[in-house]
Amino acid sequence: MSSLDPSRIYLDPAEMPTHWYNVAADLPTPPAPPLGPDGEVVKPEQMQAIFPDAIIEQEMSAERWIEIPEEVRDIYRLWRPAPLVRAHRLEAALGTPAKIFYKYEGVSPAGSHKPNSAVPQAFYNKQAGIKRLTTETGAGQWGSSIAFAGQMFGLEVRVYMVKVSYGQKPYRRLMMQTWGAEVFASPSELTQTGRDALAKDPDNQGSLGLAISEAVEEAAGRADTNYTLGSVLNHVLLHQTIIGLEAKKQFDKLGLYPDVIVGPCGGGSSFGGIAFPFLADKAAGEKRAANLRCVAVEPTSCPTLTQGAYAYDFGDASGFTPLMKMYTLGHDFMPPGIHAGGLRYHGASPLVSQLTEAGLVEALAVPQLATFDAGVQFARSEGIIPAPESCHAIRAAIDEALAAKASGEEKVILFNLTGHGHFDMTSYDRYFSGKLEDYAYPADAIRASLEHLPKVG
């Protein structure tokens, strides 16, 4: 199929971006620094117990462009550049004048966007002489990705998988094991954090915050081991900008530019990955981006950006991580066991949070059933069965297209199809059998959780 086919827009391998884009260079004010529990700014050397120097430098950097190492680009070429696809059949089903495009990240070996950061994180740890990596995973997309990346660079990988997802998504667990990783349900008996959580509640379903605590605790206790994170932190969102950078080149081939960009948002990496490169145009004063809207979509059961507080909080449940200025529901917030496991996180990326607080991006919360309605409609129109996380972006994109239909506007809508749902069919089974329920987290429970925010900053 031609690279200029109006339904599917490709880039040649030589057109793959050579640099990531760092939105920190274009924020209205500098990012708030991470703090220690004492309220003092965290120094780079304090992070060396769990991160290699190259990652710490990227985390703290205000440089606009950061080069992608050739070793990383070489592995990226296994699936990148990823296609930009025009959803003609969905448009017809909706009867909308809007043009709907999606960037399809399910073409990666792990079936999602997560290897975009897993590969460079594994590369920089290998360069630093690290032998083992620990991490957490919710739905399993990040765990699969770091297992794959670890295998590419000969690193051992241990994954703490949120217990509810460990049971719901056995095939994600088996993917990790196929790539050589160890996988344990979190909370586990392997760490003090896990043992403490199980002592309080033997039936604890787990959370990303709790799994992070286990992974960080282990990494901090072993000199040969570092920690890797699949979302939230600045360096992760930096790596994910390859999504939006490719999409910009693909839109240039069509002579089009999006009016609305939509991405699912848990920690924020998939939303930042597709939106940040376009926000660079807005920061530069480009006319075509003057009215651009960027919408981060989260579940009503974990409404971090829409109902959380913008404050300093820990990134994990036990307080091992530095304090970050972000939208948060409280680090001990325990979300319900919804099937979009990758969005079950109490906080949001400090960068996404700062842009939301500044009014430069919008936040939207959608209920679980409506997201599966949208995912099924998309699958029956476009053929791809989306991951539950991706269904959040699809829901918002469909609603934008229906609004364009009502107003008669020929808008261009872009959303991030972050991954396929081939290993999430248990979720679809529950949806079709009527066992899925909507869950709006009670406001009083959120208020109670926020009362435990650290008193700093």
PDB file of N, CA and C in Angstrom, residues 179-238:
ATOM      1  N   TRP A 179       9.288 -13.917  27.709  1.00  0.00           N
ATOM      2  CA  TRP A 179      10.476 -13.085  27.503  1.00  0.00           C
ATOM      3  C   TRP A 179      11.468 -13.202  28.654  1.00  0.00           C
ATOM      4  N   GLY A 180      11.234 -14.130  29.583  1.00  0.00           N
ATOM      5  CA  GLY A 180      12.237 -14.423  30.607  1.00  0.00           C
ATOM      6  C   GLY A 180      12.063 -13.723  31.931  1.00  0.00           C
ATOM      7  N   ALA A 181      10.980 -12.963  32.124  1.00  0.00           N
ATOM      8  CA  ALA A 181      10.792 -12.223  33.371  1.00  0.00           C
ATOM      9  C   ALA A 181      10.144 -13.088  34.450  1.00  0.00           C
ATOM     10  N   GLU A 182      10.452 -12.770  35.708  1.00  0.00           N
ATOM     11  CA  GLU A 182       9.718 -13.310  36.847  1.00  0.00           C
ATOM     12  C   GLU A 182       8.531 -12.394  37.118  1.00  0.00           C
ATOM     13  N   VAL A 183       7.380 -12.964  37.444  1.00  0.00           N
ATOM     14  CA  VAL A 183       6.170 -12.164  37.688  1.00  0.00           C
ATOM     15  C   VAL A 183       5.540 -12.614  38.999  1.00  0.00           C
ATOM     16  N   PHE A 184       5.255 -11.644  39.873  1.00  0.00           N
ATOM     17  CA  PHE A 184       4.626 -11.935  41.153  1.00  0.00           C
ATOM     18  C   PHE A 184       3.413 -11.027  41.354  1.00  0.00           C
ATOM     19  N   ALA A 185       2.353 -11.593  41.930  1.00  0.00           N
ATOM     20  CA  ALA A 185       1.169 -10.801  42.256  1.00  0.00           C
ATOM     21  C   ALA A 185       1.497  -9.863  43.409  1.00  0.00           C
ATOM     22  N   SER A 186       1.092  -8.609  43.282  1.00  0.00           N
ATOM     23  CA  SER A 186       1.335  -7.593  44.305  1.00  0.00           C
ATOM     24  C   SER A 186       0.020  -7.161  44.949  1.00  0.00           C
ATOM     25  N   PRO A 187      -0.036  -7.150  46.300  1.00  0.00           N
ATOM     26  CA  PRO A 187       1.069  -7.293  47.245  1.00  0.00           C
ATOM     27  C   PRO A 187       1.552  -8.728  47.383  1.00  0.00           C
ATOM     28  N   SER A 188       2.876  -8.844  47.593  1.00  0.00           N
ATOM     29  CA  SER A 188       3.507 -10.160  47.683  1.00  0.00           C
ATOM     30  C   SER A 188       4.172 -10.325  49.047  1.00  0.00           C
ATOM     31  N   GLU A 189       4.692 -11.525  49.285  1.00  0.00           N
ATOM     32  CA  GLU A 189       5.441 -11.800  50.508  1.00  0.00           C
ATOM     33  C   GLU A 189       6.932 -11.516  50.326  1.00  0.00           C
ATOM     34  N   LEU A 190       7.329 -11.008  49.159  1.00  0.00           N
ATOM     35  CA  LEU A 190       8.746 -10.825  48.861  1.00  0.00           C
ATOM     36  C   LEU A 190       9.335  -9.552  49.454  1.00  0.00           C
ATOM     37  N   THR A 191       8.491  -8.593  49.788  1.00  0.00           N
ATOM     38  CA  THR A 191       8.974  -7.309  50.305  1.00  0.00           C
ATOM     39  C   THR A 191       8.268  -6.986  51.615  1.00  0.00           C
ATOM     40  N   GLN A 192       8.884  -6.095  52.394  1.00  0.00           N
ATOM     41  CA  GLN A 192       8.241  -5.665  53.639  1.00  0.00           C
ATOM     42  C   GLN A 192       6.957  -4.911  53.336  1.00  0.00           C
ATOM     43  N   THR A 193       6.982  -4.125  52.249  1.00  0.00           N
ATOM     44  CA  THR A 193       5.782  -3.400  51.831  1.00  0.00           C
ATOM     45  C   THR A 193       4.630  -4.364  51.577  1.00  0.00           C
ATOM     46  N   GLY A 194       4.902  -5.419  50.834  1.00  0.00           N
ATOM     47  CA  GLY A 194       3.858  -6.388  50.530  1.00  0.00           C
ATOM     48  C   GLY A 194       3.365  -7.105  51.758  1.00  0.00           C
ATOM     49  N   ARG A 195       4.296  -7.516  52.607  1.00  0.00           N
ATOM     50  CA  ARG A 195       3.900  -8.226  53.825  1.00  0.00           C
ATOM     51  C   ARG A 195       3.038  -7.352  54.726  1.00  0.00           C
ATOM     52  N   ASP A 196       3.398  -6.072  54.835  1.00  0.00           N
ATOM     53  CA  ASP A 196       2.606  -5.153  55.660  1.00  0.00           C
ATOM     54  C   ASP A 196       1.194  -4.988  55.096  1.00  0.00           C
ATOM     55  N   ALA A 197       1.088  -4.872  53.774  1.00  0.00           N
ATOM     56  CA  ALA A 197      -0.221  -4.690  53.141  1.00  0.00           C
ATOM     57  C   ALA A 197      -1.094  -5.926  53.350  1.00  0.00           C
ATOM     58  N   LEU A 198      -0.494  -7.106  53.230  1.00  0.00           N
ATOM     59  CA  LEU A 198      -1.251  -8.349  53.402  1.00  0.00           C
ATOM     60  C   LEU A 198      -1.642  -8.566  54.858  1.00  0.00           C
ATOM     61  N   ALA A 199      -0.821  -8.093  55.784  1.00  0.00           N
ATOM     62  CA  ALA A 199      -1.162  -8.207  57.197  1.00  0.00           C
ATOM     63  C   ALA A 199      -2.399  -7.377  57.531  1.00  0.00           C
ATOM     64  N   LYS A 200      -2.504  -6.210  56.888  1.00  0.00           N
ATOM     65  CA  LYS A 200      -3.668  -5.348  57.108  1.00  0.00           C
ATOM     66  C   LYS A 200      -4.904  -5.895  56.404  1.00  0.00           C
ATOM     67  N   ASP A 201      -4.708  -6.458  55.204  1.00  0.00           N
ATOM     68  CA  ASP A 201      -5.837  -6.957  54.413  1.00  0.00           C
ATOM     69  C   ASP A 201      -5.374  -8.142  53.572  1.00  0.00           C
ATOM     70  N   PRO A 202      -5.603  -9.368  54.057  1.00  0.00           N
ATOM     71  CA  PRO A 202      -5.156 -10.541  53.300  1.00  0.00           C
ATOM     72  C   PRO A 202      -5.769 -10.645  51.907  1.00  0.00           C
ATOM     73  N   ASP A 203      -6.902  -9.949  51.659  1.00  0.00           N
ATOM     74  CA  ASP A 203      -7.563  -9.989  50.353  1.00  0.00           C
ATOM     75  C   ASP A 203      -7.253  -8.760  49.507  1.00  0.00           C
ATOM     76  N   ASN A 204      -6.216  -8.022  49.876  1.00  0.00           N
ATOM     77  CA  ASN A 204      -5.847  -6.798  49.161  1.00  0.00           C
ATOM     78  C   ASN A 204      -5.701  -7.066  47.662  1.00  0.00           C
ATOM     79  N   GLN A 205      -6.461  -6.314  46.812  1.00  0.00           N
ATOM     80  CA  GLN A 205      -6.401  -6.491  45.365  1.00  0.00           C
ATOM     81  C   GLN A 205      -5.185  -5.825  44.739  1.00  0.00           C
ATOM     82  N   GLY A 206      -4.536  -4.975  45.515  1.00  0.00           N
ATOM     83  CA  GLY A 206      -3.360  -4.297  45.004  1.00  0.00           C
ATOM     84  C   GLY A 206      -3.681  -3.012  44.268  1.00  0.00           C
ATOM     85  N   SER A 207      -2.651  -2.231  44.017  1.00  0.00           N
ATOM     86  CA  SER A 207      -2.762  -0.992  43.245  1.00  0.00           C
ATOM     87  C   SER A 207      -1.410  -0.733  42.613  1.00  0.00           C
ATOM     88  N   LEU A 208      -1.371   0.150  41.623  1.00  0.00           N
ATOM     89  CA  LEU A 208      -0.085   0.498  41.023  1.00  0.00           C
ATOM     90  C   LEU A 208       0.841   1.141  42.044  1.00  0.00           C
ATOM     91  N   GLY A 209       0.269   1.984  42.919  1.00  0.00           N
ATOM     92  CA  GLY A 209       1.093   2.623  43.951  1.00  0.00           C
ATOM     93  C   GLY A 209       1.750   1.607  44.859  1.00  0.00           C
ATOM     94  N   LEU A 210       1.022   0.559  45.224  1.00  0.00           N
ATOM     95  CA  LEU A 210       1.566  -0.483  46.088  1.00  0.00           C
ATOM     96  C   LEU A 210       2.622  -1.318  45.353  1.00  0.00           C
ATOM     97  N   ALA A 211       2.339  -1.665  44.087  1.00  0.00           N
ATOM     98  CA  ALA A 211       3.304  -2.433  43.305  1.00  0.00           C
ATOM     99  C   ALA A 211       4.592  -1.640  43.071  1.00  0.00           C
ATOM    100  N   ILE A 212       4.457  -0.327  42.877  1.00  0.00           N
ATOM    101  CA  ILE A 212       5.640   0.529  42.747  1.00  0.00           C
ATOM    102  C   ILE A 212       6.487   0.444  44.007  1.00  0.00           C
ATOM    103  N   SER A 213       5.830   0.511  45.169  1.00  0.00           N
ATOM    104  CA  SER A 213       6.565   0.438  46.431  1.00  0.00           C
ATOM    105  C   SER A 213       7.374  -0.843  46.528  1.00  0.00           C
ATOM    106  N   GLU A 214       6.783  -1.966  46.132  1.00  0.00           N
ATOM    107  CA  GLU A 214       7.503  -3.244  46.196  1.00  0.00           C
ATOM    108  C   GLU A 214       8.716  -3.227  45.268  1.00  0.00           C
ATOM    109  N   ALA A 215       8.508  -2.750  44.044  1.00  0.00           N
ATOM    110  CA  ALA A 215       9.603  -2.749  43.068  1.00  0.00           C
ATOM    111  C   ALA A 215      10.727  -1.805  43.486  1.00  0.00           C
ATOM    112  N   VAL A 216      10.364  -0.620  44.015  1.00  0.00           N
ATOM    113  CA  VAL A 216      11.380   0.339  44.456  1.00  0.00           C
ATOM    114  C   VAL A 216      12.126  -0.197  45.671  1.00  0.00           C
ATOM    115  N   GLU A 217      11.391  -0.812  46.607  1.00  0.00           N
ATOM    116  CA  GLU A 217      12.032  -1.367  47.811  1.00  0.00           C
ATOM    117  C   GLU A 217      13.103  -2.384  47.424  1.00  0.00           C
ATOM    118  N   GLU A 218      12.787  -3.265  46.491  1.00  0.00           N
ATOM    119  CA  GLU A 218      13.766  -4.274  46.085  1.00  0.00           C
ATOM    120  C   GLU A 218      14.961  -3.635  45.382  1.00  0.00           C
ATOM    121  N   ALA A 219      14.688  -2.706  44.456  1.00  0.00           N
ATOM    122  CA  ALA A 219      15.782  -2.080  43.705  1.00  0.00           C
ATOM    123  C   ALA A 219      16.712  -1.298  44.621  1.00  0.00           C
ATOM    124  N   ALA A 220      16.144  -0.594  45.590  1.00  0.00           N
ATOM    125  CA  ALA A 220      16.965   0.213  46.500  1.00  0.00           C
ATOM    126  C   ALA A 220      17.837  -0.660  47.395  1.00  0.00           C
ATOM    127  N   GLY A 221      17.465  -1.921  47.569  1.00  0.00           N
ATOM    128  CA  GLY A 221      18.200  -2.803  48.457  1.00  0.00           C
ATOM    129  C   GLY A 221      19.256  -3.651  47.779  1.00  0.00           C
ATOM    130  N   ARG A 222      19.434  -3.509  46.450  1.00  0.00           N
ATOM    131  CA  ARG A 222      20.417  -4.323  45.724  1.00  0.00           C
ATOM    132  C   ARG A 222      21.226  -3.443  44.777  1.00  0.00           C
ATOM    133  N   ALA A 223      22.535  -3.529  44.877  1.00  0.00           N
ATOM    134  CA  ALA A 223      23.408  -2.689  44.054  1.00  0.00           C
ATOM    135  C   ALA A 223      23.358  -3.073  42.583  1.00  0.00           C
ATOM    136  N   ASP A 224      23.010  -4.335  42.283  1.00  0.00           N
ATOM    137  CA  ASP A 224      22.990  -4.778  40.885  1.00  0.00           C
ATOM    138  C   ASP A 224      21.651  -4.554  40.202  1.00  0.00           C
ATOM    139  N   THR A 225      20.731  -3.916  40.926  1.00  0.00           N
ATOM    140  CA  THR A 225      19.346  -3.806  40.461  1.00  0.00           C
ATOM    141  C   THR A 225      18.894  -2.354  40.414  1.00  0.00           C
ATOM    142  N   ASN A 226      18.216  -1.975  39.348  1.00  0.00           N
ATOM    143  CA  ASN A 226      17.581  -0.664  39.243  1.00  0.00           C
ATOM    144  C   ASN A 226      16.092  -0.833  38.988  1.00  0.00           C
ATOM    145  N   TYR A 227      15.394   0.248  39.204  1.00  0.00           N
ATOM    146  CA  TYR A 227      13.943   0.288  39.050  1.00  0.00           C
ATOM    147  C   TYR A 227      13.589   0.936  37.720  1.00  0.00           C
ATOM    148  N   THR A 228      12.538   0.445  37.072  1.00  0.00           N
ATOM    149  CA  THR A 228      12.033   1.062  35.839  1.00  0.00           C
ATOM    150  C   THR A 228      10.557   1.377  36.011  1.00  0.00           C
ATOM    151  N   LEU A 229      10.134   2.481  35.444  1.00  0.00           N
ATOM    152  CA  LEU A 229       8.753   2.951  35.603  1.00  0.00           C
ATOM    153  C   LEU A 229       8.130   3.167  34.232  1.00  0.00           C
ATOM    154  N   GLY A 230       6.860   2.759  34.075  1.00  0.00           N
ATOM    155  CA  GLY A 230       6.213   2.799  32.771  1.00  0.00           C
ATOM    156  C   GLY A 230       5.439   4.046  32.461  1.00  0.00           C
ATOM    157  N   SER A 231       5.330   4.974  33.408  1.00  0.00           N
ATOM    158  CA  SER A 231       4.564   6.189  33.160  1.00  0.00           C
ATOM    159  C   SER A 231       4.990   7.247  34.176  1.00  0.00           C
ATOM    160  N   VAL A 232       4.263   8.347  34.231  1.00  0.00           N
ATOM    161  CA  VAL A 232       4.344   9.399  35.261  1.00  0.00           C
ATOM    162  C   VAL A 232       5.581  10.281  35.157  1.00  0.00           C
ATOM    163  N   LEU A 233       6.789   9.697  35.239  1.00  0.00           N
ATOM    164  CA  LEU A 233       7.990  10.525  35.330  1.00  0.00           C
ATOM    165  C   LEU A 233       8.330  11.168  33.990  1.00  0.00           C
ATOM    166  N   ASN A 234       9.090  12.272  34.081  1.00  0.00           N
ATOM    167  CA  ASN A 234       9.382  13.095  32.902  1.00  0.00           C
ATOM    168  C   ASN A 234      10.082  12.301  31.801  1.00  0.00           C
ATOM    169  N   HIS A 235      11.046  11.438  32.177  1.00  0.00           N
ATOM    170  CA  HIS A 235      11.808  10.727  31.147  1.00  0.00           C
ATOM    171  C   HIS A 235      10.931   9.736  30.387  1.00  0.00           C
ATOM    172  N   VAL A 236       9.903   9.194  31.049  1.00  0.00           N
ATOM    173  CA  VAL A 236       9.012   8.253  30.364  1.00  0.00           C
ATOM    174  C   VAL A 236       8.183   8.990  29.319  1.00  0.00           C
ATOM    175  N   LEU A 237       7.637  10.142  29.702  1.00  0.00           N
ATOM    176  CA  LEU A 237       6.850  10.921  28.748  1.00  0.00           C
ATOM    177  C   LEU A 237       7.725  11.438  27.618  1.00  0.00           C
ATOM    178  N   LEU A 238       8.990  11.750  27.924  1.00  0.00           N
ATOM    179  CA  LEU A 238       9.938  12.148  26.881  1.00  0.00           C
ATOM    180  C   LEU A 238      10.056  11.052  25.822  1.00  0.00           C
TER     181      LEU A 238
END
